[in-house]
CSV table of C-alpha atoms in Angstrom, one decimal:
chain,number,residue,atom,x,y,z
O,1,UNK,CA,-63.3,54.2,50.1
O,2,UNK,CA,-64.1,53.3,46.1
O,3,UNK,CA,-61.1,55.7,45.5
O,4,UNK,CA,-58.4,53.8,47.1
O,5,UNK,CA,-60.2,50.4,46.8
O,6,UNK,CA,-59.6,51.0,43.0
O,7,UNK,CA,-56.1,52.4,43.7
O,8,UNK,CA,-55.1,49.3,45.1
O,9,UNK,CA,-56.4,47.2,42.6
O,10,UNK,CA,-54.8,49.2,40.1
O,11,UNK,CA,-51.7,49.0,41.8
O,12,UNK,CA,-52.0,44.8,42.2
O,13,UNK,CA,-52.7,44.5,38.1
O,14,UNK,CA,-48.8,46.7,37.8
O,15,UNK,CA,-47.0,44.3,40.0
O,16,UNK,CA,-48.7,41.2,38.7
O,17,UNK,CA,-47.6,42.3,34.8
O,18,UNK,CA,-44.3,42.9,36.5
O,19,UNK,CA,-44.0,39.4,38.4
O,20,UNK,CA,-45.0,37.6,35.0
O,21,UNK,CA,-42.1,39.7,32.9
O,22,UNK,CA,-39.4,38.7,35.5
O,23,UNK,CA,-40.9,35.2,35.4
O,24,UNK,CA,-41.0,35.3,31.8
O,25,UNK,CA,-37.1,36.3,31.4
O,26,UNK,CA,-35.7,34.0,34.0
O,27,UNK,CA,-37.8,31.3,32.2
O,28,UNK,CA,-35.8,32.7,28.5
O,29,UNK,CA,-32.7,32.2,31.3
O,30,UNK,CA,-33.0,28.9,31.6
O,31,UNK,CA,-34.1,27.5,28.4
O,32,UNK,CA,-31.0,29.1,27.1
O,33,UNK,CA,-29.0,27.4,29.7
O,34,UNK,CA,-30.7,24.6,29.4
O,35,UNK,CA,-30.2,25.3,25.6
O,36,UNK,CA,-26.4,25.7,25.9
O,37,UNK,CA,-26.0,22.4,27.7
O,38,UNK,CA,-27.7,20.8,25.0
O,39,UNK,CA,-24.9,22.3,22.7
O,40,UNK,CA,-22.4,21.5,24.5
O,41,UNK,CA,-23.2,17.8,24.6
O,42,UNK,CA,-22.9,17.9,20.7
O,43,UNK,CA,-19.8,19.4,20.8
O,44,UNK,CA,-18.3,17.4,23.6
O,45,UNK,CA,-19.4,14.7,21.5
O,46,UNK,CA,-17.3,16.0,18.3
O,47,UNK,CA,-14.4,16.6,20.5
O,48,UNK,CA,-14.2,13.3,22.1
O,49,UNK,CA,-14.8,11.6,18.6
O,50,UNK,CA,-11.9,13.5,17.2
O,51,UNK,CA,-9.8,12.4,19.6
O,52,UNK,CA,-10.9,8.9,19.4
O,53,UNK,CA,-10.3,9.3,15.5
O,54,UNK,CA,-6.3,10.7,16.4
O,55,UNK,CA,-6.2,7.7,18.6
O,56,UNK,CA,-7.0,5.1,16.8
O,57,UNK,CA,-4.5,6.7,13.8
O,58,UNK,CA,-1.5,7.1,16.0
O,59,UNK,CA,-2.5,3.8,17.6
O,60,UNK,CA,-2.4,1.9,14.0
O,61,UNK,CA,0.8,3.6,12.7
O,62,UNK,CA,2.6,3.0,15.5
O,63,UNK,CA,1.4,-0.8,15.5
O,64,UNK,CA,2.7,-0.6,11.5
O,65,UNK,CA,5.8,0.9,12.5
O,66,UNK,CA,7.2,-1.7,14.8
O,67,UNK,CA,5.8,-4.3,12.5
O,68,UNK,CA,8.0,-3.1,9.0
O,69,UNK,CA,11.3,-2.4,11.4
O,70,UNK,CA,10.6,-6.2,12.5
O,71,UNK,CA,9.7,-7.5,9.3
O,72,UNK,CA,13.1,-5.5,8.0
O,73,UNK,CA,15.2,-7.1,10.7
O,74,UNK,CA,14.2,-10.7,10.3
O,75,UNK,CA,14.8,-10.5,6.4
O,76,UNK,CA,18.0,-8.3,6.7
O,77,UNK,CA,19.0,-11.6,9.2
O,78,UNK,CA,17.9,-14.2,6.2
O,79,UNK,CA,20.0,-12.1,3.8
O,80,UNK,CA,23.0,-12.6,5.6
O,81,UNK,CA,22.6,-15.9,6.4
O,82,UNK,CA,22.4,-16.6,3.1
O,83,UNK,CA,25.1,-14.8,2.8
O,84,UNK,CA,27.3,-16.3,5.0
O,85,UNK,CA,25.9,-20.0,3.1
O,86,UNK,CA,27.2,-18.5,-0.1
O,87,UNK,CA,30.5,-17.7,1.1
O,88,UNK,CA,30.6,-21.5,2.4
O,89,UNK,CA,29.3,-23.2,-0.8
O,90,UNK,CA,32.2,-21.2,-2.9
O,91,UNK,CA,35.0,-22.4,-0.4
O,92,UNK,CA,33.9,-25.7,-0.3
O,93,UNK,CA,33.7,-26.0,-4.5
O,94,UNK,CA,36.9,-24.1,-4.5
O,95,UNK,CA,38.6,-26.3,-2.4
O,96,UNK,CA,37.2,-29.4,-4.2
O,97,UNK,CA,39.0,-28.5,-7.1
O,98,UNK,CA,42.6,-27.9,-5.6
O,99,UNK,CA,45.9,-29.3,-6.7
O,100,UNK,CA,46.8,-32.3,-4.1
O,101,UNK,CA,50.3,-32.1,-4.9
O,102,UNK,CA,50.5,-34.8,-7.3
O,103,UNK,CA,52.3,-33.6,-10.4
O,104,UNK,CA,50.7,-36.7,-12.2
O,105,UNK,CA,47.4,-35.6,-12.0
O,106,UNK,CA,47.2,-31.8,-12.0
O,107,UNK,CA,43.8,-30.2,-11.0
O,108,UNK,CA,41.3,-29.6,-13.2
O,109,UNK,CA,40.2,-25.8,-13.5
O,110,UNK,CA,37.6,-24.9,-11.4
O,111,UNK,CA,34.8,-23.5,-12.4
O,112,UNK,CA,34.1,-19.5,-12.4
O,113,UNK,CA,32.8,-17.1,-9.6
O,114,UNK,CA,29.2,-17.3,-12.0
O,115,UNK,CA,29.3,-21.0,-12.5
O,116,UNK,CA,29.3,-21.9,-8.9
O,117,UNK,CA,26.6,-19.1,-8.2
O,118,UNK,CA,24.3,-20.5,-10.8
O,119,UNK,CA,24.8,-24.2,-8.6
O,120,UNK,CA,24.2,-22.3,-5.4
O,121,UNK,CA,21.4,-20.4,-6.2
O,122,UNK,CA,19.5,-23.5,-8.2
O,123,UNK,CA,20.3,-25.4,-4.3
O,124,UNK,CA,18.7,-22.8,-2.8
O,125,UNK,CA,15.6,-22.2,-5.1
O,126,UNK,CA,15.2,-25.7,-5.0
O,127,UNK,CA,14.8,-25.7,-1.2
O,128,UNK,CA,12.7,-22.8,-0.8
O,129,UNK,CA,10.4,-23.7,-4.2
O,130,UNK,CA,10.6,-20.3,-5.6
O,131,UNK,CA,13.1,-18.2,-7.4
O,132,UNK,CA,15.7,-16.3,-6.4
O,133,UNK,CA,14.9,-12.4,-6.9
O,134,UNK,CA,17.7,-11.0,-9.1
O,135,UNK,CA,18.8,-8.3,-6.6
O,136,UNK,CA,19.6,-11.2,-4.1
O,137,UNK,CA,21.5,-12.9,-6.6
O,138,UNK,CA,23.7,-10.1,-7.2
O,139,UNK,CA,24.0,-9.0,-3.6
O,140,UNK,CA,26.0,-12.7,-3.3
O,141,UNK,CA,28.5,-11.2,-5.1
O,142,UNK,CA,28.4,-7.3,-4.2
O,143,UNK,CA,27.0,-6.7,-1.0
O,144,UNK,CA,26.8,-3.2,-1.9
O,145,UNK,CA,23.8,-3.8,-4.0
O,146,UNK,CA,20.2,-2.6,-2.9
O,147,UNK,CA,18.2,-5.3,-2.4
O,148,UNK,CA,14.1,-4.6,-2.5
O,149,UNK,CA,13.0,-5.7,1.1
O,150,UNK,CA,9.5,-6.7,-0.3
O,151,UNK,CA,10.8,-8.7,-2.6
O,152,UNK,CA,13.5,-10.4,-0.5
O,153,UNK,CA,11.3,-11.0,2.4
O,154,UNK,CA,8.6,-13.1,-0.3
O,155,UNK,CA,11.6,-15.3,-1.1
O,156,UNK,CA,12.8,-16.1,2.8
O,157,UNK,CA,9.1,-16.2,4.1
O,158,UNK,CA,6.3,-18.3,3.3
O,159,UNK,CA,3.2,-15.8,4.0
O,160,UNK,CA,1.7,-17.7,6.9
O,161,UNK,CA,5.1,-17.1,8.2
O,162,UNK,CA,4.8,-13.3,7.8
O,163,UNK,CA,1.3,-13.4,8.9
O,164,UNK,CA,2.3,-14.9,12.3
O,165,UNK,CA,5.5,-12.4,12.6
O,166,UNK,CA,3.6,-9.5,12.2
O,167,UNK,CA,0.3,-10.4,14.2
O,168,UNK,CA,2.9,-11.1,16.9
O,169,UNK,CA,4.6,-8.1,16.7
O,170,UNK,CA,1.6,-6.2,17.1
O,171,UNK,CA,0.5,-7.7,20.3
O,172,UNK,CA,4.0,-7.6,21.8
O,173,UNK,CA,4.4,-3.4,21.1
O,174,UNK,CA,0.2,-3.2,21.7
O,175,UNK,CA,1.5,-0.7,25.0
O,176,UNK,CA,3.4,1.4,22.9
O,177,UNK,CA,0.2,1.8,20.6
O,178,UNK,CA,-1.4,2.7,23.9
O,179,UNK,CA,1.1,5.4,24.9
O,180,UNK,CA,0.6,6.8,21.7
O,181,UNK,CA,-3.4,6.6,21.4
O,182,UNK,CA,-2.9,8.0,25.0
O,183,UNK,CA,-1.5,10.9,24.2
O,184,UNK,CA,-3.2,11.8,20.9
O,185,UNK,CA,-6.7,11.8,22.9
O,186,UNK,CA,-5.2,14.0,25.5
O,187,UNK,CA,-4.1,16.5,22.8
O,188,UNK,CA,-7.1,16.5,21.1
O,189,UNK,CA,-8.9,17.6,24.4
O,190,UNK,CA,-10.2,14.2,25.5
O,191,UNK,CA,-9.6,13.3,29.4
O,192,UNK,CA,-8.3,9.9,29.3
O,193,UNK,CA,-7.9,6.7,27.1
O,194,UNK,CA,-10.9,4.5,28.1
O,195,UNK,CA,-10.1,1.2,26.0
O,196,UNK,CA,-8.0,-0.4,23.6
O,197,UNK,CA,-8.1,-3.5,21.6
O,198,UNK,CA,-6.3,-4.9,19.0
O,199,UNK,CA,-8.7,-7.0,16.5
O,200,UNK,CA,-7.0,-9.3,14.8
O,201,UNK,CA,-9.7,-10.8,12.3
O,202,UNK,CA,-9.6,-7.5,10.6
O,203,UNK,CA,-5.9,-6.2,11.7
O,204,UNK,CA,-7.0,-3.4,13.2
O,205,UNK,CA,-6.5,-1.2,16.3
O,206,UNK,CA,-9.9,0.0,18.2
O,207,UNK,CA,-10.3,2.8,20.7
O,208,UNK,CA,-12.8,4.1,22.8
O,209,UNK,CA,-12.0,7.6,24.7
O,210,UNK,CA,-14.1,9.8,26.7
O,211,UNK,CA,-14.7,13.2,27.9
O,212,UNK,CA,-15.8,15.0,30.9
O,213,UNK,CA,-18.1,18.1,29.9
O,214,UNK,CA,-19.3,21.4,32.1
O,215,UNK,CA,-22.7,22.1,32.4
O,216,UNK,CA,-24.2,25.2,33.8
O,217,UNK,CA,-28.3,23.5,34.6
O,218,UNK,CA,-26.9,20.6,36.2
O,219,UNK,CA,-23.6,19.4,38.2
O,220,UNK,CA,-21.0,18.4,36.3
O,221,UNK,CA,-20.2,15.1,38.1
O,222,UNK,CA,-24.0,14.4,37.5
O,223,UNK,CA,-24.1,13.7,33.8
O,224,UNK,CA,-22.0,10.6,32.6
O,225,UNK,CA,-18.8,11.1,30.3
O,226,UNK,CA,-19.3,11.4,26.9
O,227,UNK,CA,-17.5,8.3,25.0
O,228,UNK,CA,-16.6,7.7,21.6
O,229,UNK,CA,-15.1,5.0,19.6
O,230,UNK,CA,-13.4,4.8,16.6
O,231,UNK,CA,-10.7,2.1,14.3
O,232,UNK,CA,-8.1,2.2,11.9
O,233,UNK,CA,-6.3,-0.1,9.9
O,234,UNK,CA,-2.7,-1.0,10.7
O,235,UNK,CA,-1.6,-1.8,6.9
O,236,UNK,CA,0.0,-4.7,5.8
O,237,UNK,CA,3.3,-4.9,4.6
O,238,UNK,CA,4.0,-3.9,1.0
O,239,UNK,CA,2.5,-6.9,-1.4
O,240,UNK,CA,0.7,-8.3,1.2
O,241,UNK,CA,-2.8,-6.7,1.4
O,242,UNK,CA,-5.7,-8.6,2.4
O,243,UNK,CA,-3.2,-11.4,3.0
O,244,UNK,CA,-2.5,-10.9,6.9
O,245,UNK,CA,-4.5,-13.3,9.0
O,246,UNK,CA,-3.9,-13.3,12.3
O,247,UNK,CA,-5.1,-16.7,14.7
């Protein structure tokens, strides 16, 4: 009886060791699980700000984009306007100076191409207060001169005026900045677009996007999405930094 009483107690001590190894490696199990998931937050969480990052990128140069092509349209309008007042004015002095007939009284010479511009463009810079940028001044007389949009659009525009344009611009086109943060987020492996804003105190676009991620210690649908945010400047137009101010 002391033989096999010790035999059994032998045997219990082998299969306890045993029961704490197997508990001891399916406890390493988890915690590596558990430590995996913890990992996988972080990098969920790099992801999704790297797509939020793209977003808000694609989101602002595509804000800036439709901004500068309106900015470009409304001067290259202004141009030819003026243009089109130029051609008027020189008519008008021509005519003003043509022989009535009489041979009495012959018509005096009029005046040259240069003369009348110099009358024009004093009118105009006296209208607008400021002066005429030279490329302007020769576009009058060869419209196959380059004119500097920059420069142009500072003479036709008063910068409140440019302010308002572009601020407006950028609310009307703020869907196609969404279509375009929408897809920049997917590629960069987010799920979805989550919010967009356009802030005009700062003329900026924000976006926030988030990010479904897979766990193995706990269900998926369990644990929120991971969100991030991120902003980017839209860029005034050339020669006018820090002077947009949206209302």
């Amino acid at each position: 009886m002391a033989r096999k009483l010790k035999s059994y107690i032998k045997n219990e001590r082998g299969s306890g060791t045993l029961i704490i190894m197997v508990g001891m490696v399916l406890a390493a199990l988890f915690f590596g699980f558990l430590f995996f998931d913890f990992s996988n937050v972080f990098i969920n969480k790099r992801v999704t700000q790297t797509g939020a990052d793209a977003a808000a990128i694609a989101a602002a140069q595509t804000s800036n984009k439709y901004m500068k092509e309106h900015l470009q349209e409304e001067t290259q309008k202004e141009l030819e306007k003026l243009g089109a007042e130029w051609e008027r004015f020189l008519a008008d002095v021509l005519a003003s100076y043509a022989d009535d007939g009489d041979p009495e009284t012959p018509a005096p010479s009029p005046p040259s191409t240069e003369e009348i511009l110099d009358m024009f463009v004093k009118m105009k810079e006296r209208a607008l207060g400021k002066n005429m940028p030279g490329d302007v001044r020769a576009w009058l007389l060869n419209h196959s001169v380059k004119v500097v949009a920059e420069t142009a659009m500072k003479f036709f525009f008063k910068d409140k005026e440019v302010s308002d344009m572009s601020c407006k611009v950028v609310r009307d086109h703020l869907k196609d900045a969404k279509k375009e943060a929408e897809d920049y987020a997917k590629k960069n492996q987010n799920d979805k677009l989550k919010d967009i804003k356009f802030i005009p105190e700062d003329f900026r676009i924000f976006v926030e996007t988030e990010r479904k991620g897979k766990y193995t210690t706990v269900p998926d649908k369990e644990v929120p999405a991971i969100t991030s945010e991120s902003s980017a400047k839209i860029g005034e137009p050339e020669g006018y930094r820090g002077k947009i101010t949206c209302s």
